[in-house]
mmCIF file of N, CA, C and O in Angstrom:
data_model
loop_
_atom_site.group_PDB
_atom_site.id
_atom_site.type_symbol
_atom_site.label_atom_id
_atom_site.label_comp_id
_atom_site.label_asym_id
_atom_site.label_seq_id
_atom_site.Cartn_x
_atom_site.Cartn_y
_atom_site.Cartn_z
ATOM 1 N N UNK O 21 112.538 95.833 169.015
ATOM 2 C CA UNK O 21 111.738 95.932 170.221
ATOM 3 C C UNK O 21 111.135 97.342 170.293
ATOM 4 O O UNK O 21 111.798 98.371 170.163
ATOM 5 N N UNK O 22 109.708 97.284 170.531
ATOM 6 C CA UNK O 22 109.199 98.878 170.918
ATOM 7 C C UNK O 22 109.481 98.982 172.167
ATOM 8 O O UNK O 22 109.424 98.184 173.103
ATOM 9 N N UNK O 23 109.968 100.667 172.020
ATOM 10 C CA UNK O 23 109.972 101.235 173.241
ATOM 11 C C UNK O 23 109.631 102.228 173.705
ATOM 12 O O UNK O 23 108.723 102.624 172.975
ATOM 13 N N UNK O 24 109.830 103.133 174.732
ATOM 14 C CA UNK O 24 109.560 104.450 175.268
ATOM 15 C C UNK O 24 110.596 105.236 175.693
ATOM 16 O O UNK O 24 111.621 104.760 176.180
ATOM 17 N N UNK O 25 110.359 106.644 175.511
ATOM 18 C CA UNK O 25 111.313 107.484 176.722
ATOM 19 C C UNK O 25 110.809 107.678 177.748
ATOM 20 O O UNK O 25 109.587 107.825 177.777
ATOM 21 N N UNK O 26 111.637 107.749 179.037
ATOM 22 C CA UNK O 26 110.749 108.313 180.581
ATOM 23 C C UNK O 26 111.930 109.692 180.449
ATOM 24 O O UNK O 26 113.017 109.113 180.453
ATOM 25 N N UNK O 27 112.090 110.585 180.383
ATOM 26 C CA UNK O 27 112.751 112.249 180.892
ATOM 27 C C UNK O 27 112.142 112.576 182.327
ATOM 28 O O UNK O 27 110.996 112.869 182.669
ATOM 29 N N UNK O 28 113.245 112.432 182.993
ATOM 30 C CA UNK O 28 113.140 113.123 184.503
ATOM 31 C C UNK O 28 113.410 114.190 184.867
ATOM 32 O O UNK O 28 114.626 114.309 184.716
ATOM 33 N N UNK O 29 112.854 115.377 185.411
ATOM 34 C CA UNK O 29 112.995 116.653 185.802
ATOM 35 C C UNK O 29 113.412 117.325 187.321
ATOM 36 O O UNK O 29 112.873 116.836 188.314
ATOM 37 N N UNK O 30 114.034 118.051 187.426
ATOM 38 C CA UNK O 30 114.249 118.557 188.746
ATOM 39 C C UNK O 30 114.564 117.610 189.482
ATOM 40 O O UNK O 30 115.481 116.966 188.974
ATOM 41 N N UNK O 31 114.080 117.035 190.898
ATOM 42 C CA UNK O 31 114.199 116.163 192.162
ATOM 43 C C UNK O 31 114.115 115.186 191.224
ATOM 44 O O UNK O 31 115.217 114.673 191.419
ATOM 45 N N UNK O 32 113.603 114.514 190.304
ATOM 46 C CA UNK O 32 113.344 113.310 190.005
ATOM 47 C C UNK O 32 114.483 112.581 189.114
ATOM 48 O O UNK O 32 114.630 111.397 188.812
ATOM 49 N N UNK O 33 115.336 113.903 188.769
ATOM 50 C CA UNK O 33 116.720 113.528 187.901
ATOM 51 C C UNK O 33 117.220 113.165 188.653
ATOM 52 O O UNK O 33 117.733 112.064 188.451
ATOM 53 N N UNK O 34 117.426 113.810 190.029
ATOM 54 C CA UNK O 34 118.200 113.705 191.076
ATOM 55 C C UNK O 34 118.515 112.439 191.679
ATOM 56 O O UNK O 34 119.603 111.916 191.923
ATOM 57 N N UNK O 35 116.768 111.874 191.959
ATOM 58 C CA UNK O 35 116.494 110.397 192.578
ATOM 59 C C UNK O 35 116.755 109.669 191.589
ATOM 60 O O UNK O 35 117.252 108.642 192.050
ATOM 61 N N UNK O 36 116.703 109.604 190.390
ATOM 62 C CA UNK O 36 116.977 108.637 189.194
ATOM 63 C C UNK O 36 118.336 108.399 189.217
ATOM 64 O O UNK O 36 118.822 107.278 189.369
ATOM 65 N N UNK O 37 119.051 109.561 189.049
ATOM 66 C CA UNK O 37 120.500 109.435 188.870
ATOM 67 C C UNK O 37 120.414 109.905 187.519
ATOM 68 O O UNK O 37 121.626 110.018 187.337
ATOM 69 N N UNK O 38 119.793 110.342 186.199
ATOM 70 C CA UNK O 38 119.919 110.367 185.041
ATOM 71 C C UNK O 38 118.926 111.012 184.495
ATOM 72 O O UNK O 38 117.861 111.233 185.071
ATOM 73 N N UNK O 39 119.241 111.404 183.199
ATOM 74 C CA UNK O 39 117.884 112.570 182.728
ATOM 75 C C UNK O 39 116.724 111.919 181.752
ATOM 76 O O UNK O 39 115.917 112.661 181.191
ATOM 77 N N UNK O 40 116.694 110.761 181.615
ATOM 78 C CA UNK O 40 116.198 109.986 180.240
ATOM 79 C C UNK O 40 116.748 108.523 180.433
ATOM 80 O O UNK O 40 117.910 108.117 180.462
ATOM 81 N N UNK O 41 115.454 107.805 180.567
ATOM 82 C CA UNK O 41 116.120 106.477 179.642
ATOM 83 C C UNK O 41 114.998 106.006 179.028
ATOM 84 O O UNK O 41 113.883 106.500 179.199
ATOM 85 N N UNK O 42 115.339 104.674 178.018
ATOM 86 C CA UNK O 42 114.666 104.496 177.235
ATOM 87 C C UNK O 42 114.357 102.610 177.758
ATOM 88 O O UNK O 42 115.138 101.662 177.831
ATOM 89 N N UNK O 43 112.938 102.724 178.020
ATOM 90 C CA UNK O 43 112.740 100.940 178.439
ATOM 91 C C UNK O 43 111.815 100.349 177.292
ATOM 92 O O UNK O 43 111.862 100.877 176.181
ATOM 93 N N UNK O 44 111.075 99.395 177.501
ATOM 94 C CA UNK O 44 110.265 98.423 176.632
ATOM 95 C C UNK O 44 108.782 99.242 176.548
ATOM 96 O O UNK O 44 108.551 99.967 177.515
ATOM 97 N N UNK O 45 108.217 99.216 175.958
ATOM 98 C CA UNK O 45 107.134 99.800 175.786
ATOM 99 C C UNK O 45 106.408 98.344 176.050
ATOM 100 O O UNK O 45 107.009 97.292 176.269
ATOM 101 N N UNK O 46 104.478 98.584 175.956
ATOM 102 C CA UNK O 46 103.768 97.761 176.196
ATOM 103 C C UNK O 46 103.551 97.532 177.746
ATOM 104 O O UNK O 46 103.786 96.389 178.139
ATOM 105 N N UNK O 47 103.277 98.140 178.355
ATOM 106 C CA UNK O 47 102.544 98.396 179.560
ATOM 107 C C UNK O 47 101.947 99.513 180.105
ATOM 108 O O UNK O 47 102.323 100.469 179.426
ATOM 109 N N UNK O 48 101.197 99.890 180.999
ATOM 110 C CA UNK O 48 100.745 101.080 181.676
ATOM 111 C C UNK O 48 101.521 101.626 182.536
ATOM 112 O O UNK O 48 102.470 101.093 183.110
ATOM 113 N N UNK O 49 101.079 102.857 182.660
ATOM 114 C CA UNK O 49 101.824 103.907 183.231
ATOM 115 C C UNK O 49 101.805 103.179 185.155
ATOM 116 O O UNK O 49 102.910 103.351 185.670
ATOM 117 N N UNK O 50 101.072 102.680 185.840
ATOM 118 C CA UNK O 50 101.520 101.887 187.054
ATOM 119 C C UNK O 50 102.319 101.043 186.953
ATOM 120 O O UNK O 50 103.239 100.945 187.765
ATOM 121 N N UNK O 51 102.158 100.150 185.839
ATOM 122 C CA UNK O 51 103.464 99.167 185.951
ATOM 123 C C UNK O 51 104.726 99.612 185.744
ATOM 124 O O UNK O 51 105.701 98.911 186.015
ATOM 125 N N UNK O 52 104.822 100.831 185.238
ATOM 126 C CA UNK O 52 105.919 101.042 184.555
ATOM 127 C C UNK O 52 106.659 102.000 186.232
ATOM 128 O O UNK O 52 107.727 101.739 186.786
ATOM 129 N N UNK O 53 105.606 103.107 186.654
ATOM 130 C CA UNK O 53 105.959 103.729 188.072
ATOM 131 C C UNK O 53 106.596 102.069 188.525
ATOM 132 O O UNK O 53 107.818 102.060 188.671
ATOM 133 N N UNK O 54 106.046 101.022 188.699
ATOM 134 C CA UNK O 54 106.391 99.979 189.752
ATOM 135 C C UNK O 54 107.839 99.665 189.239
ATOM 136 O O UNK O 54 108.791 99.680 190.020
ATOM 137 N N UNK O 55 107.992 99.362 187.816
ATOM 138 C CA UNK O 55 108.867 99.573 187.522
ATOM 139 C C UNK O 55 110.608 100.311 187.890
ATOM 140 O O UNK O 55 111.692 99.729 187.928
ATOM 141 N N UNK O 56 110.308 101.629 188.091
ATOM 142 C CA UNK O 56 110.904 102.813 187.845
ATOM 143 C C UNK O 56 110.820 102.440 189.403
ATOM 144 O O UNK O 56 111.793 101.715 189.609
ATOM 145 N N UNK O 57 110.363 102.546 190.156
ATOM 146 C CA UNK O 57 110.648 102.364 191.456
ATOM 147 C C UNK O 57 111.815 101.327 191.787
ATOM 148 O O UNK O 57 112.941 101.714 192.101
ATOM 149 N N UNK O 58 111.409 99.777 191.679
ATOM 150 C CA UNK O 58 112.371 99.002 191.322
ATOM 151 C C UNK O 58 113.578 99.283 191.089
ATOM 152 O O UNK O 58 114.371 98.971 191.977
ATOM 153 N N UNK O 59 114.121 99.948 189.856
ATOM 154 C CA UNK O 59 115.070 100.016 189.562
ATOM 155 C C UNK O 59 115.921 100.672 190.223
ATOM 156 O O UNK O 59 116.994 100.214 190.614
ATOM 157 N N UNK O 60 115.417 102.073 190.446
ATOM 158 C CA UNK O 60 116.307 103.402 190.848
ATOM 159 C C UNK O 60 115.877 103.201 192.377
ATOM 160 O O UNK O 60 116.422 104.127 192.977
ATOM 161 N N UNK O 61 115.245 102.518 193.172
ATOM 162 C CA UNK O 61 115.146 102.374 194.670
ATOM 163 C C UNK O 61 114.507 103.532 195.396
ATOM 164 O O UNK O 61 113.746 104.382 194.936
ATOM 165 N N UNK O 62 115.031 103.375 196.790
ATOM 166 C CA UNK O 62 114.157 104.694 197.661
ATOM 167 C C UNK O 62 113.981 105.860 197.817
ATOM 168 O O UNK O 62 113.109 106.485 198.421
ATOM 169 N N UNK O 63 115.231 106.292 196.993
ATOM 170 C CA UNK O 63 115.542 107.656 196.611
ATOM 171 C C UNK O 63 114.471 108.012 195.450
ATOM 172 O O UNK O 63 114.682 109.214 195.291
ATOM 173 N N UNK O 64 113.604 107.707 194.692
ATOM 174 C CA UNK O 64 112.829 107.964 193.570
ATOM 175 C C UNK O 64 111.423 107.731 194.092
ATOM 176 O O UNK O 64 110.509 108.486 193.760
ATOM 177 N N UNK O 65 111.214 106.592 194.987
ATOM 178 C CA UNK O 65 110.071 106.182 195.887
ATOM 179 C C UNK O 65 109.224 107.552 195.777
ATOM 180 O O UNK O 65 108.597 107.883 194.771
ATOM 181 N N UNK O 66 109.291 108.157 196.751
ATOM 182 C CA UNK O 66 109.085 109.407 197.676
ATOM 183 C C UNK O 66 108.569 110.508 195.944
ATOM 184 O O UNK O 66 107.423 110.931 195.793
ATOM 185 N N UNK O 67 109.429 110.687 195.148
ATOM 186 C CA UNK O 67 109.211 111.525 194.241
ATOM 187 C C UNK O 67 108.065 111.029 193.267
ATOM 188 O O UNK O 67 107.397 111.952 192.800
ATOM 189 N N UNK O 68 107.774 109.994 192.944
ATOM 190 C CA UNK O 68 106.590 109.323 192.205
ATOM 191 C C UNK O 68 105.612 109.343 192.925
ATOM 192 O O UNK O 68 104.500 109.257 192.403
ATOM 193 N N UNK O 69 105.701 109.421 193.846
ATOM 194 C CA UNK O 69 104.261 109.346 195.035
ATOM 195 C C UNK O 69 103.802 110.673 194.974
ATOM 196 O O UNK O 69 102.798 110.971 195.622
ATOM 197 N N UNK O 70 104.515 111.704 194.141
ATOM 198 C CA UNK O 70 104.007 113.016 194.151
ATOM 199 C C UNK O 70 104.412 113.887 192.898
ATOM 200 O O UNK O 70 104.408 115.055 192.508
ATOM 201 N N UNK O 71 104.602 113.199 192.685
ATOM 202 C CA UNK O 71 105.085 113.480 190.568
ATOM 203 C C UNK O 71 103.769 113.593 189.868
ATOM 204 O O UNK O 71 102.719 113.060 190.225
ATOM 205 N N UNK O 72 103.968 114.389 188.781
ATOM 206 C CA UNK O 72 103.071 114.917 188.127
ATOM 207 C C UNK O 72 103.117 113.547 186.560
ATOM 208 O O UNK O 72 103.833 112.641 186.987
ATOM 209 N N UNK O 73 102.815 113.308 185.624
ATOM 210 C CA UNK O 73 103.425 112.310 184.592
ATOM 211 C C UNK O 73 102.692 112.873 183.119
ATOM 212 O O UNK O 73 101.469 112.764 183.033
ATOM 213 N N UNK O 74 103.314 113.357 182.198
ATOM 214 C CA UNK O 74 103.025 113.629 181.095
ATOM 215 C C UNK O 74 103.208 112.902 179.892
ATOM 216 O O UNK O 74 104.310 112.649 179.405
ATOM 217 N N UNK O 75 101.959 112.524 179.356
ATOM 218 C CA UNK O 75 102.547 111.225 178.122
ATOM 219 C C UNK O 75 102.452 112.077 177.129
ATOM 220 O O UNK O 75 101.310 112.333 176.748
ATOM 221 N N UNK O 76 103.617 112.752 176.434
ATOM 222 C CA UNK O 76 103.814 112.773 174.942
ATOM 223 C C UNK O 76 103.221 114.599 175.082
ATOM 224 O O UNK O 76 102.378 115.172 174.391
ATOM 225 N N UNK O 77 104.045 115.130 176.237
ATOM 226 C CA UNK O 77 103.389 116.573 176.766
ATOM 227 C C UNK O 77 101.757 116.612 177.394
ATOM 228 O O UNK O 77 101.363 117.580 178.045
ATOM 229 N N UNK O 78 101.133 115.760 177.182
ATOM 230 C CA UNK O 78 99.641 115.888 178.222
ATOM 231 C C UNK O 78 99.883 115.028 179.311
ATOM 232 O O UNK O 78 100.642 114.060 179.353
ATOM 233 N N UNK O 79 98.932 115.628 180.452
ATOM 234 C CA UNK O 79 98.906 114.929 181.809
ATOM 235 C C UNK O 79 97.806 113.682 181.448
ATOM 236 O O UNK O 79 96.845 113.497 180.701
ATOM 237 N N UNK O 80 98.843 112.712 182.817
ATOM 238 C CA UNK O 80 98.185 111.460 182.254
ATOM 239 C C UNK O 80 97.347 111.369 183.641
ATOM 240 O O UNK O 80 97.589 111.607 184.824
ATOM 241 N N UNK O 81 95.899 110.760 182.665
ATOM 242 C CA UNK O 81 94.448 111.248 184.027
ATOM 243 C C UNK O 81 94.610 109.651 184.032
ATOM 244 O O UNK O 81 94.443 109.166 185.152
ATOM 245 N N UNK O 82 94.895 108.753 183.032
ATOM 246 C CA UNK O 82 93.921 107.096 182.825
ATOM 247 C C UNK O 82 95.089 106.415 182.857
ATOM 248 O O UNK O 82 95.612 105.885 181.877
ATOM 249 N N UNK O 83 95.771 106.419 184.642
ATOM 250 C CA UNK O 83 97.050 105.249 184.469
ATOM 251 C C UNK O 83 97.245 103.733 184.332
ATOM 252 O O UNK O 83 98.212 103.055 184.678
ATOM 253 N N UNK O 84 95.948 103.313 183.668
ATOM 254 C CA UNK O 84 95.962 101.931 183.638
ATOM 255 C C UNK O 84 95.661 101.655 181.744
ATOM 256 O O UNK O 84 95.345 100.629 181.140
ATOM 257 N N UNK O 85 95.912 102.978 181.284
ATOM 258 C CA UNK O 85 95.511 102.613 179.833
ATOM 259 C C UNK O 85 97.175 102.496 179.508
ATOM 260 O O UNK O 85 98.166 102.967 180.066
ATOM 261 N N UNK O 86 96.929 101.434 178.056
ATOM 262 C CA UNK O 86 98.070 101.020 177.576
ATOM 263 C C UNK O 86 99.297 102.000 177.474
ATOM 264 O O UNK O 86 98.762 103.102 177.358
ATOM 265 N N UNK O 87 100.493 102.159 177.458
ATOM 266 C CA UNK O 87 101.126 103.352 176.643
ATOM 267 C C UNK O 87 101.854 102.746 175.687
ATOM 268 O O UNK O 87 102.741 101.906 175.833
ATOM 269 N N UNK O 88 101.377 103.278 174.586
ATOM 270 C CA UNK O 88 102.302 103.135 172.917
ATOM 271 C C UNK O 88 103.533 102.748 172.895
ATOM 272 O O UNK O 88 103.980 102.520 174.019
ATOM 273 N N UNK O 89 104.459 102.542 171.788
ATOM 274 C CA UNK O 89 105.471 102.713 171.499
ATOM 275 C C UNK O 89 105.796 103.645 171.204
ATOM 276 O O UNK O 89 105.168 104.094 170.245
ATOM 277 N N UNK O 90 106.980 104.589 171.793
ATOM 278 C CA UNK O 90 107.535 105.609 170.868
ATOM 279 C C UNK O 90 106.864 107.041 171.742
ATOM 280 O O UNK O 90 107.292 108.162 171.467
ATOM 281 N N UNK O 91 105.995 106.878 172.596
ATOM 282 C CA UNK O 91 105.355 107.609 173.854
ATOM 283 C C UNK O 91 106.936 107.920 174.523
ATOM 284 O O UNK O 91 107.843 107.088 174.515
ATOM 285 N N UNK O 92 107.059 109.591 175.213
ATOM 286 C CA UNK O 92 107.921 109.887 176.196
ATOM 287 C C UNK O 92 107.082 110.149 176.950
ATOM 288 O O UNK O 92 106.000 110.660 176.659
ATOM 289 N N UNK O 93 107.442 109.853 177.980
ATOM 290 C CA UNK O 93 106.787 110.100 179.873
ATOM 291 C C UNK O 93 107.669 111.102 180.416
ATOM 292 O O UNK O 93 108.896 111.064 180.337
ATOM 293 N N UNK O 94 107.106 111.838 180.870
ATOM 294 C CA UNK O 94 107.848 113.526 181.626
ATOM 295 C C UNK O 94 107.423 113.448 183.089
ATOM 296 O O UNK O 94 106.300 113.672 183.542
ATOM 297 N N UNK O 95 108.444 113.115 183.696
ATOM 298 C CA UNK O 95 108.216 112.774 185.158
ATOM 299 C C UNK O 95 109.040 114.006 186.179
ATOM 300 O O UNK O 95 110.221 114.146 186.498
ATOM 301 N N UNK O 96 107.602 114.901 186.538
ATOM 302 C CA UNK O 96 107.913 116.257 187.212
ATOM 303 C C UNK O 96 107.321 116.506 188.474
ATOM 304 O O UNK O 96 106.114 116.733 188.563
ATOM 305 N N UNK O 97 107.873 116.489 189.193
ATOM 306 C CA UNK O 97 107.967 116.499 190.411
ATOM 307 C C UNK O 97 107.377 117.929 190.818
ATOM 308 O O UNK O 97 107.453 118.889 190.051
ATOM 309 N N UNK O 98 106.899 117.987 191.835
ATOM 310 C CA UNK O 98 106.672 119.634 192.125
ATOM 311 C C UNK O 98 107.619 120.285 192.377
ATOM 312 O O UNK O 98 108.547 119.716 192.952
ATOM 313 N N UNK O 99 107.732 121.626 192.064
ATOM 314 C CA UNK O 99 108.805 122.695 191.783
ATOM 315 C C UNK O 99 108.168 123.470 192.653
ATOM 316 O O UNK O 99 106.961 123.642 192.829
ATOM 317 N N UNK O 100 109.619 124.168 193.474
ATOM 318 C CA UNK O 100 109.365 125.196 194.180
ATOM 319 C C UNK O 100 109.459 126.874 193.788
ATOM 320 O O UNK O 100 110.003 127.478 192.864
ATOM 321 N N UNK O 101 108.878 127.182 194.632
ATOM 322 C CA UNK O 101 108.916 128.614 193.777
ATOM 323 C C UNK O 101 107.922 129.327 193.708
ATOM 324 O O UNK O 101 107.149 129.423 194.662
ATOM 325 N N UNK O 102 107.797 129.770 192.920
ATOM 326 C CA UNK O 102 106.099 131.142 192.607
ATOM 327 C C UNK O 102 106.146 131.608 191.044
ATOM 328 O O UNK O 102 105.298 132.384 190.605
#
């Protein structure tokens, strides 16, 4: 089966519960947020609605284009600070 990594950062490890997992590849980056919502519930809600998403280290501008197999998603939340 192809798949992907999602790596969660800061608040978003937090709301996940976990730093990484690995799901099915073959969908877009919305289905997959709808996804990821689903799973990890209301606590993660709130952080995707304002998460930043990096496919494979670049920011992702085109969330309805396919994502690969073997693609990691970097799901970063805004950081506080200066």
């Amino acid at each position: 089966m192809a798949t992907l990594t999602v790596r969660y950062f800061a608040g978003a490890r937090a709301a996940a519960g976990r730093s990484e997992e690995i799901l099915p590849a073959g969908r877009t980056l919305d289905e997959l947020l709808t996804e990821l919502a689903e799973r990890h519930g209301e606590r993660l809600v709130p952080v995707l609605a304002v998460a930043n998403f990096l496919v494979d280290g670049v920011t992702c501008h085109d969330r309805d284009k396919l994502l690969p197999a073997g693609v990691t998603i970097d799901v970063l939340p805004p950081f506080a600070g200066g």
